[in-house]
Amino acid sequence: MKIIGLTGGIASGKTTVATHLRRLGAPVLDADVIARQVVEPGQQAWREIRQTFGPGVFLSDGKLDRAALGALVFADPTSRQQLNQIVHPQVQAVFQREIERLRAAGHRLVVLDIPLLLETGMDCMVDEVWVVAADEATQVQRLQLRDKLDEQAARSRIAAQMSLADKLKRADQVIDGQAELEVMLQQVEQLWKEKSL
Ligand code: ATP
């Protein structure tokens, strides 16, 4: 079975590509969804976060206070690293389990939708890296439109990520996230046909 890692910068079009791949019949595993599941109350990562960061990053109902934890790790690289060391292995374990389940069910291809695929080193889990590429002007425009960010806020989010140039160095396939929607989706269909045969 071939494991594809789908990634790209913020607002590049990853979710749009992943949704289309699902529509075409590809099993797509979403890292953001899994990252939320592994910190649900009672899960191992939830317990470890409580031991490491204390009750201050939890809400009164026991759920993780994502805003509080986000503010903490944004301001402190050591905390960020600690949090990643707790969450990433759990996310990887879920990926491995799901991959095995899909393999056993006879699937020949699985897509892992991982925004931080290259930054987290999770690319070691995949056979191919697909990068959705959109330039900064396009990202800024979409962030302004979709998330109502002003230009400066949009640029600082983009600057916090690995550059597109560095992502492209690691890409096995580049999906043109700047192309018109129909053209981009056609490219995705073409890739799906090639890979799933
Ligand atoms: P994020 O990193 O913030 O989760 P993303 O990479 O998943 O973003 P999408 O949410 O798929 O990106 O797309 C960002 C915005 O751009 C959305 O509003 C989407 O509808 C739009 N969009 C995506 N692809 C195209 C395209 N090829 N042409 C025009 N608009 C597009």
Coordinates of C-alpha atoms and ligand atoms in Angstrom, one line a residue:
M1 CA 0.0 0.0 0.0
K2 CA 1.2 3.5 -0.9
I3 CA 1.2 6.1 1.9
I4 CA 0.8 9.7 0.6
G5 CA 1.6 12.7 2.9
L6 CA -0.4 15.7 1.9
T7 CA 0.9 19.1 3.1
G8 CA 1.3 22.7 2.2
G9 CA 1.3 26.2 3.7
I10 CA -1.6 27.8 5.5
A11 CA -4.5 28.5 3.2
S12 CA -2.8 26.9 0.3
G13 CA -5.8 24.6 -0.5
K14 CA -4.9 21.4 1.5
T15 CA -8.4 20.9 2.9
T16 CA -9.9 21.5 -0.6
V17 CA -7.6 18.9 -2.1
A18 CA -8.2 16.4 0.8
T19 CA -12.0 16.8 0.4
H20 CA -11.7 16.1 -3.3
L21 CA -9.6 13.0 -2.7
R22 CA -12.2 11.7 -0.3
R23 CA -14.9 12.4 -2.9
L24 CA -12.9 10.3 -5.4
G25 CA -12.8 7.4 -2.9
A26 CA -9.4 7.8 -1.2
P27 CA -9.1 7.1 2.5
V28 CA -7.8 10.3 4.0
L29 CA -6.6 10.5 7.6
D30 CA -6.7 14.0 9.1
A31 CA -3.9 14.9 11.5
D32 CA -5.8 17.8 13.0
V33 CA -8.8 15.6 13.8
I34 CA -6.5 12.9 15.3
A35 CA -4.6 15.5 17.4
R36 CA -7.9 16.6 18.9
Q37 CA -8.9 13.0 19.7
V38 CA -5.7 12.1 21.5
V39 CA -6.1 15.0 24.0
E40 CA -9.7 14.1 24.9
P41 CA -10.2 13.7 28.7
G42 CA -8.7 10.5 30.0
Q43 CA -6.5 9.8 27.0
Q44 CA -2.8 9.2 27.6
A45 CA -1.7 12.5 26.0
W46 CA -4.4 14.4 28.2
R47 CA -2.9 12.8 31.3
E48 CA 0.6 13.6 30.3
I49 CA -0.3 17.3 29.6
R50 CA -1.9 17.5 33.0
Q51 CA 1.2 16.1 34.7
T52 CA 3.5 18.4 32.7
F53 CA 1.6 21.7 32.6
G54 CA -0.8 21.4 35.6
P55 CA -4.5 22.2 35.9
G56 CA -4.1 25.8 34.6
V57 CA -4.4 24.6 31.0
F58 CA -7.7 22.8 31.6
L59 CA -11.3 24.0 31.6
S60 CA -13.6 23.3 34.6
D61 CA -15.2 20.3 32.7
G62 CA -11.7 18.7 32.4
K63 CA -11.3 19.4 28.7
L64 CA -8.1 20.9 27.5
D65 CA -8.1 24.7 27.4
R66 CA -6.7 25.0 23.9
A67 CA -6.5 28.8 24.1
A68 CA -4.5 28.8 27.4
L69 CA -2.2 26.0 26.2
G70 CA -1.8 27.7 22.8
A71 CA -0.7 31.0 24.5
L72 CA 1.7 29.1 26.8
V73 CA 3.5 27.2 24.0
F74 CA 3.5 30.1 21.6
A75 CA 5.4 32.2 24.2
D76 CA 7.8 29.4 25.3
P77 CA 9.7 27.1 22.9
T78 CA 10.6 24.6 25.6
S79 CA 6.9 24.1 26.5
R80 CA 6.1 23.8 22.8
Q81 CA 8.7 21.1 22.5
Q82 CA 7.4 19.3 25.6
L83 CA 3.8 19.4 24.2
N84 CA 5.0 18.1 20.8
Q85 CA 6.8 15.3 22.5
I86 CA 3.6 14.3 24.2
V87 CA 1.2 14.7 21.3
H88 CA 3.1 13.6 18.2
P89 CA 3.9 10.0 19.3
Q90 CA 0.2 9.5 20.1
V91 CA -0.9 10.9 16.7
Q92 CA 1.7 8.7 15.0
A93 CA 0.3 5.7 16.9
V94 CA -3.2 6.4 15.7
F95 CA -1.9 6.8 12.1
Q96 CA -0.1 3.5 12.3
R97 CA -3.2 1.7 13.6
E98 CA -5.4 3.2 10.9
I99 CA -2.9 2.5 8.2
E100 CA -2.8 -1.2 9.3
R101 CA -6.6 -1.3 9.3
L102 CA -6.8 0.1 5.8
R103 CA -4.1 -2.2 4.6
A104 CA -6.0 -5.2 6.0
A105 CA -9.1 -4.0 4.2
G106 CA -7.3 -4.1 0.9
H107 CA -6.7 -0.4 0.2
R108 CA -3.8 0.3 -2.1
L109 CA -3.4 4.0 -1.2
V110 CA -4.0 6.1 1.9
V111 CA -3.6 9.9 2.2
L112 CA -2.3 11.4 5.4
D113 CA -3.4 15.1 5.6
I114 CA -0.7 16.6 7.8
P115 CA -0.3 20.4 7.7
L116 CA 3.1 20.1 9.6
L117 CA 4.3 16.9 7.8
L118 CA 7.8 18.2 7.2
E119 CA 8.2 20.3 10.3
T120 CA 7.3 17.4 12.6
G121 CA 9.4 14.8 10.9
M122 CA 6.3 12.7 10.2
D123 CA 7.3 12.5 6.6
C124 CA 9.3 9.4 7.7
M125 CA 5.9 7.6 7.8
V126 CA 5.0 8.3 4.1
D127 CA 6.2 7.0 0.7
E128 CA 5.4 10.2 -1.1
V129 CA 5.1 13.9 -0.2
W130 CA 2.5 15.9 -2.0
V131 CA 2.8 19.7 -1.5
V132 CA -0.1 22.0 -2.3
A133 CA 1.7 25.2 -3.4
A134 CA 0.3 28.7 -3.3
D135 CA 2.5 31.8 -3.2
E136 CA 2.4 34.3 -0.4
A137 CA 0.2 36.8 -2.2
T138 CA -2.5 34.1 -2.7
Q139 CA -2.2 33.0 0.9
V140 CA -2.6 36.5 2.2
Q141 CA -5.6 37.2 0.0
R142 CA -7.3 34.0 1.2
L143 CA -6.5 34.6 4.8
Q144 CA -8.0 38.0 4.6
L145 CA -11.1 36.7 2.9
R146 CA -11.6 33.4 4.8
D147 CA -10.3 34.3 8.3
K148 CA -10.9 38.1 8.1
L149 CA -7.2 38.6 9.1
D150 CA -5.5 41.9 8.3
E151 CA -2.5 41.8 6.0
Q152 CA 0.0 42.0 8.8
A153 CA -1.6 39.2 10.8
A154 CA -1.8 37.0 7.7
R155 CA 1.9 37.6 6.9
S156 CA 3.0 36.8 10.4
R157 CA 1.1 33.4 10.3
I158 CA 2.8 32.6 7.0
A159 CA 6.2 33.7 8.3
A160 CA 5.9 31.3 11.3
Q161 CA 5.8 28.3 8.9
M162 CA 8.5 26.5 6.9
S163 CA 8.9 28.4 3.6
L164 CA 7.3 27.1 0.4
A165 CA 10.7 26.8 -1.2
D166 CA 11.9 24.4 1.5
K167 CA 8.7 22.4 1.3
L168 CA 9.1 22.1 -2.5
K169 CA 12.6 20.7 -2.1
R170 CA 10.9 17.7 -0.3
A171 CA 8.0 17.3 -2.7
D172 CA 7.4 14.3 -4.9
Q173 CA 4.3 15.9 -6.4
V174 CA 3.4 19.5 -6.5
I175 CA -0.3 20.4 -6.7
D176 CA -0.9 23.9 -8.0
G177 CA -2.9 25.5 -5.2
Q178 CA -3.0 28.8 -7.2
A179 CA -4.7 27.3 -10.2
E180 CA -8.4 27.9 -10.7
L181 CA -10.3 25.6 -8.6
E182 CA -11.5 23.4 -11.5
V183 CA -7.9 23.1 -12.8
M184 CA -6.6 22.2 -9.3
L185 CA -9.3 19.5 -8.8
Q186 CA -8.5 18.1 -12.3
Q187 CA -4.9 17.8 -11.3
V188 CA -5.9 16.0 -8.1
E189 CA -8.1 13.6 -10.2
Q190 CA -5.2 12.9 -12.5
L191 CA -2.9 12.1 -9.6
W192 CA -5.5 9.9 -8.0
K193 CA -6.0 7.9 -11.2
E194 CA -2.2 7.5 -11.7
K195 CA -1.6 6.4 -8.1
S196 CA -4.6 4.2 -7.4
L197 CA -4.3 2.0 -10.5
Ligands
ATP1 P1 -5.4 25.9 6.4 O1 -4.0 25.7 6.4 O2 -5.7 27.3 7.0 O3 -6.2 24.8 7.1 P2 -5.9 24.9 3.8 O4 -4.5 24.8 3.2 O5 -6.5 23.7 4.2 O6 -5.9 26.0 4.9 P3 -8.2 25.5 2.2 O7 -9.1 25.7 3.5 O8 -8.5 24.3 1.4 O9 -6.7 25.6 2.6 O10 -8.3 26.8 1.3 C1 -8.2 28.1 1.8 C2 -9.2 29.0 1.1 O11 -9.0 29.1 -0.3 C3 -10.6 28.4 1.2 O12 -11.5 29.5 1.4 C4 -10.8 27.7 -0.1 O13 -12.2 27.7 -0.5 C5 -10.0 28.6 -1.1 N1 -9.4 27.8 -2.2 C6 -8.7 26.6 -2.1 N2 -8.2 26.3 -3.3 C7 -8.6 27.2 -4.2 C8 -8.4 27.4 -5.6 N3 -7.7 26.6 -6.3 N4 -8.9 28.5 -6.1 C9 -9.6 29.4 -5.4 N5 -9.8 29.3 -4.1 C10 -9.3 28.2 -3.5

